[in-house]
Amino acid sequence: MTVRIPMPERLREHAANPPEVPPVPRDAATIVVVRDGEQGIEAYLMRRQTSMAFAAGMYVFPGGGLAASDVELETPWVGPDAAEWGRRFHCDPDLARGLVVAAVRETFEETGILLAGPDASTVVADTSGAAMQAARESLEAGELAFADLLVREGLVLRADLLGAWAHWITPAFEPRRYDTRFFVAALPEGQQVGTMSREADRADWAPLSEVLRTVEAGEAAMMPPTVTACQEISKLTAGTVVAAAAERTIHTVLPELVLVDGEPYLETNHGGPA
């Protein structure tokens, strides 16, 4: 399915002056963490600081780029293996393993939500203690590897709590590009969000129905991949989101610049081969 999206104002200058050689996209991962609320399904969203080089002022899900340790270290793990994640995201198992680790690590760094537990049937119920909060800072500073944190705490990454949702690549005309896999997960019972990430100036749980209304009204800014994920997930519940992910066929979406009557649009193909 081909969709044309009006060019967001923040991209018009980049589109008009593209780099001669498009930057190579950096592998990244993000998780749409959801819970059920009074107005339906909610997601945890953060507004990036206006000083950030990428997506400044945009509402985003927790996530970020892969670290070398995400791929190189042996992370304690239960649930679908790296080969299965590679099949879901159409990439090699080593990259797939790194994507899962990066998604869980970045979400813990930025929110305090930890998709891990002592074994395959339990999950950490509380991450608000001083040791865990200090670990978040050490991870963000690159002083601690996520694998080492799990070993130290006697935990395993719960890959079964995640679902593979989407795959978007930043348009070629942007100066900073990411090759991003989107995951989904429900907030583990008993866990709460911790202190806000330094990359954000605002963060909260928001009903997706209200999120979409504010974006449509121009009261909040989001990138097309974020809006699309909100639209798709708004029809679900926290209890069904991972199961719904398992039913999806994931296609790579690389928005391209097109001109319609002289006006720039982003054209996306959601149904082409991955």
Coordinates of C-alpha atoms in Angstrom, one line a residue:
M1 CA 0.0 0.0 0.0
T2 CA 1.5 3.4 -1.1
V3 CA 0.8 6.3 1.2
R4 CA 1.7 10.0 0.6
I5 CA 2.3 12.1 3.7
P6 CA 2.6 16.0 3.5
M7 CA 6.2 16.9 4.1
P8 CA 6.7 17.9 7.7
E9 CA 8.0 21.5 8.0
R10 CA 11.2 20.3 9.8
L11 CA 12.2 18.2 6.8
R12 CA 11.7 20.8 4.0
E13 CA 15.1 22.3 4.3
H14 CA 16.8 18.9 4.2
A15 CA 14.7 17.8 1.3
A16 CA 15.6 21.0 -0.7
N17 CA 19.3 20.6 0.1
P18 CA 20.1 16.8 0.2
P19 CA 23.6 15.6 0.8
E20 CA 25.6 14.5 -2.3
V21 CA 26.2 11.1 -0.7
P22 CA 23.4 9.9 1.6
P23 CA 24.7 8.9 5.1
V24 CA 24.7 5.2 5.9
P25 CA 21.8 4.6 8.3
R26 CA 22.7 3.5 11.8
D27 CA 21.0 0.4 13.2
A28 CA 18.5 1.3 16.0
A29 CA 15.7 -0.2 18.0
T30 CA 12.6 1.3 19.7
I31 CA 9.8 -0.2 21.8
V32 CA 6.2 0.9 22.0
V33 CA 5.5 0.2 25.6
V34 CA 1.8 0.1 26.3
R35 CA -0.7 -0.2 29.1
D36 CA -4.5 -0.1 29.4
G37 CA -6.1 3.2 30.7
E38 CA -9.5 4.7 31.2
Q39 CA -9.5 6.1 27.6
G40 CA -8.2 2.9 26.0
I41 CA -4.6 1.8 25.3
E42 CA -1.8 4.1 26.3
A43 CA 1.8 4.4 25.2
Y44 CA 4.8 5.9 27.0
L45 CA 6.0 8.9 24.9
M46 CA 8.9 11.3 25.4
R47 CA 9.4 14.7 23.8
R48 CA 13.0 15.0 22.7
Q49 CA 14.9 18.1 23.8
T50 CA 14.9 20.9 21.1
S51 CA 18.7 20.8 21.3
M52 CA 18.9 17.2 20.0
A53 CA 20.4 16.8 16.6
F54 CA 17.8 14.2 15.5
A55 CA 14.0 14.6 15.8
A56 CA 14.3 17.7 18.0
G57 CA 11.0 18.5 19.7
M58 CA 9.3 15.3 18.4
Y59 CA 7.4 12.9 20.5
V60 CA 9.0 9.4 20.3
F61 CA 9.0 6.0 21.9
P62 CA 11.9 4.9 24.1
G63 CA 14.9 3.6 22.0
G64 CA 18.2 4.4 20.3
G65 CA 21.1 3.1 18.4
L66 CA 22.9 -0.2 18.9
A67 CA 26.0 -0.2 21.1
A68 CA 28.9 -2.6 20.3
S69 CA 28.3 -4.5 23.6
D70 CA 24.7 -5.2 22.5
V71 CA 26.1 -7.4 19.7
E72 CA 29.4 -8.6 21.1
L73 CA 28.6 -9.7 24.6
E74 CA 26.6 -12.9 25.6
T75 CA 23.4 -11.5 27.1
P76 CA 21.4 -13.9 29.5
W77 CA 18.3 -14.5 27.5
V78 CA 15.1 -16.5 27.4
G79 CA 12.3 -16.6 24.8
P80 CA 12.5 -16.6 21.0
D81 CA 16.2 -16.9 19.9
A82 CA 18.2 -14.6 17.7
A83 CA 17.5 -16.7 14.6
E84 CA 13.8 -16.3 15.1
W85 CA 14.1 -12.5 15.5
G86 CA 16.3 -12.4 12.4
R87 CA 13.5 -14.2 10.5
R88 CA 10.9 -11.6 11.7
F89 CA 13.0 -8.6 10.9
H90 CA 14.7 -10.1 7.7
C91 CA 18.3 -9.7 9.1
D92 CA 21.1 -11.9 10.2
P93 CA 20.9 -13.4 13.8
D94 CA 23.8 -11.3 15.1
L95 CA 22.1 -8.1 14.2
A96 CA 18.8 -9.4 15.4
R97 CA 20.3 -10.2 18.8
G98 CA 21.8 -6.7 19.1
L99 CA 18.4 -5.1 18.2
V100 CA 16.6 -7.0 20.9
V101 CA 19.2 -6.1 23.5
A102 CA 19.4 -2.5 22.4
A103 CA 15.6 -2.2 22.6
V104 CA 15.4 -3.5 26.1
R105 CA 18.5 -1.7 27.2
E106 CA 17.5 1.7 25.8
T107 CA 14.0 1.3 27.3
F108 CA 15.5 0.7 30.8
E109 CA 17.9 3.6 30.4
E110 CA 15.2 6.0 29.4
T111 CA 12.3 4.9 31.5
G112 CA 13.3 2.4 34.2
I113 CA 11.0 -0.2 32.6
L114 CA 13.0 -3.5 32.5
L115 CA 11.8 -6.5 30.4
A116 CA 13.8 -9.0 32.4
G117 CA 13.4 -11.3 35.3
P118 CA 15.1 -14.0 37.4
D119 CA 13.8 -16.8 35.1
A120 CA 11.6 -17.6 32.1
S121 CA 8.3 -17.2 34.0
T122 CA 8.9 -14.1 36.2
V123 CA 9.7 -10.5 35.6
V124 CA 11.3 -7.8 37.8
A125 CA 8.5 -6.2 39.8
D126 CA 10.2 -3.0 41.0
T127 CA 13.2 -1.1 39.5
S128 CA 12.9 2.0 41.6
G129 CA 15.7 1.1 44.1
A130 CA 18.9 3.1 44.3
A131 CA 21.0 0.3 42.7
M132 CA 18.8 0.0 39.6
Q133 CA 18.5 3.8 39.2
A134 CA 22.3 4.1 39.4
A135 CA 22.6 1.3 36.8
R136 CA 20.5 3.4 34.4
E137 CA 22.9 6.2 34.6
S138 CA 25.9 3.9 34.2
L139 CA 24.4 2.3 31.1
E140 CA 23.6 5.7 29.6
A141 CA 27.2 6.9 30.2
G142 CA 28.6 3.7 28.6
E143 CA 30.2 2.7 31.9
L144 CA 28.2 -0.5 32.2
A145 CA 27.1 -3.1 29.6
F146 CA 23.6 -4.4 29.7
A147 CA 24.8 -8.0 29.7
D148 CA 27.0 -7.3 32.7
L149 CA 24.1 -5.7 34.5
L150 CA 21.9 -8.8 34.0
V151 CA 24.6 -11.1 35.2
R152 CA 25.3 -9.0 38.3
E153 CA 21.6 -8.9 39.2
G154 CA 20.9 -12.6 38.3
L155 CA 18.4 -11.7 35.6
V156 CA 17.6 -12.9 32.1
L157 CA 16.3 -10.8 29.2
R158 CA 12.7 -11.8 28.6
A159 CA 12.5 -11.8 24.8
D160 CA 9.1 -13.4 24.9
L161 CA 7.7 -10.2 26.3
L162 CA 8.4 -8.4 23.0
G163 CA 6.8 -8.4 19.6
A164 CA 8.3 -7.4 16.3
W165 CA 6.1 -4.6 14.8
A166 CA 7.8 -2.5 12.0
H167 CA 10.9 -1.5 10.1
W168 CA 11.5 2.0 9.0
I169 CA 14.6 3.6 7.4
T170 CA 15.2 7.4 7.5
P171 CA 14.8 9.1 4.1
A172 CA 18.1 9.4 2.1
F173 CA 18.0 13.3 2.1
E174 CA 18.2 13.5 5.9
P175 CA 21.7 14.3 7.4
R176 CA 21.2 11.8 10.2
R177 CA 19.7 8.4 9.3
Y178 CA 18.6 5.4 11.2
D179 CA 17.6 1.9 10.2
T180 CA 15.1 1.3 13.0
R181 CA 13.2 -1.8 14.0
F182 CA 10.0 -1.2 16.1
F183 CA 9.1 -3.6 18.9
V184 CA 6.0 -3.6 21.1
A185 CA 5.6 -4.7 24.8
A186 CA 3.1 -4.3 27.6
L187 CA 4.2 -2.7 30.9
P188 CA 5.2 -5.5 33.3
E189 CA 2.9 -5.7 36.3
G190 CA 4.2 -3.8 39.3
Q191 CA 6.7 -1.7 37.4
Q192 CA 6.6 2.1 37.1
V193 CA 8.4 4.6 35.1
G194 CA 11.4 6.2 36.8
T195 CA 13.1 9.5 36.4
M196 CA 12.9 11.1 32.9
S197 CA 15.7 10.7 30.4
R198 CA 18.0 13.7 30.0
E199 CA 17.2 13.5 26.2
A200 CA 13.6 14.4 26.9
D201 CA 12.0 17.6 28.2
R202 CA 8.6 15.9 28.7
A203 CA 7.4 12.4 29.1
D204 CA 4.2 10.6 30.1
W205 CA 1.7 7.9 29.4
A206 CA -0.8 9.1 26.8
P207 CA -4.0 7.5 25.4
L208 CA -3.3 6.8 21.7
S209 CA -6.7 8.2 20.7
E210 CA -5.8 11.5 22.3
V211 CA -2.3 11.4 20.8
L212 CA -3.6 11.1 17.3
R213 CA -6.1 13.9 17.9
T214 CA -3.4 16.3 19.0
V215 CA -1.1 15.4 16.1
E216 CA -3.9 15.9 13.7
A217 CA -4.7 19.3 15.3
G218 CA -1.0 20.3 15.0
E219 CA -0.7 20.5 18.8
A220 CA 2.1 17.8 18.9
A221 CA 4.8 16.8 16.5
M222 CA 5.7 13.3 15.5
M223 CA 7.6 11.6 12.8
P224 CA 5.6 9.5 10.3
P225 CA 6.8 6.1 11.7
T226 CA 5.6 7.1 15.2
V227 CA 2.2 8.3 13.9
T228 CA 1.8 5.1 11.9
A229 CA 2.6 2.9 14.9
C230 CA 0.1 4.9 17.1
Q231 CA -2.6 4.5 14.5
E232 CA -2.1 0.7 14.2
I233 CA -1.7 0.0 17.9
S234 CA -4.6 2.3 19.0
K235 CA -7.0 -0.5 17.9
L236 CA -5.5 -3.0 20.4
T237 CA -5.2 -3.6 24.1
A238 CA -2.1 -4.1 26.2
G239 CA -3.1 -7.7 26.6
T240 CA -3.2 -8.4 22.9
V241 CA -0.4 -6.3 21.4
V242 CA 2.3 -8.9 21.5
A243 CA 0.0 -11.5 20.0
A244 CA -1.0 -9.1 17.3
A245 CA 2.7 -8.5 16.5
A246 CA 3.2 -12.2 15.9
E247 CA 0.5 -12.0 13.1
R248 CA 2.2 -9.2 11.2
T249 CA 4.3 -9.4 8.1
I250 CA 7.1 -6.8 8.4
H251 CA 8.1 -4.8 5.3
T252 CA 10.9 -2.3 5.1
V253 CA 9.5 1.2 4.8
L254 CA 11.9 3.8 3.2
P255 CA 10.0 7.1 2.6
E256 CA 11.0 8.9 -0.6
L257 CA 10.6 12.5 -1.7
V258 CA 8.0 13.1 -4.4
L259 CA 6.6 16.4 -5.8
V260 CA 2.9 16.7 -6.4
D261 CA 1.9 20.0 -8.1
G262 CA 5.2 21.4 -6.9
E263 CA 4.5 20.5 -3.2
P264 CA 6.9 18.0 -1.5
Y265 CA 5.5 14.8 0.0
L266 CA 6.9 11.7 1.7
E267 CA 5.8 8.6 -0.2
T268 CA 5.9 5.3 1.7
N269 CA 5.2 1.8 0.5
H270 CA 3.9 -0.5 3.3
G271 CA 3.4 -3.5 1.2
G272 CA 6.6 -4.0 -0.8
P273 CA 9.2 -6.7 -0.1
A274 CA 11.3 -6.4 3.0

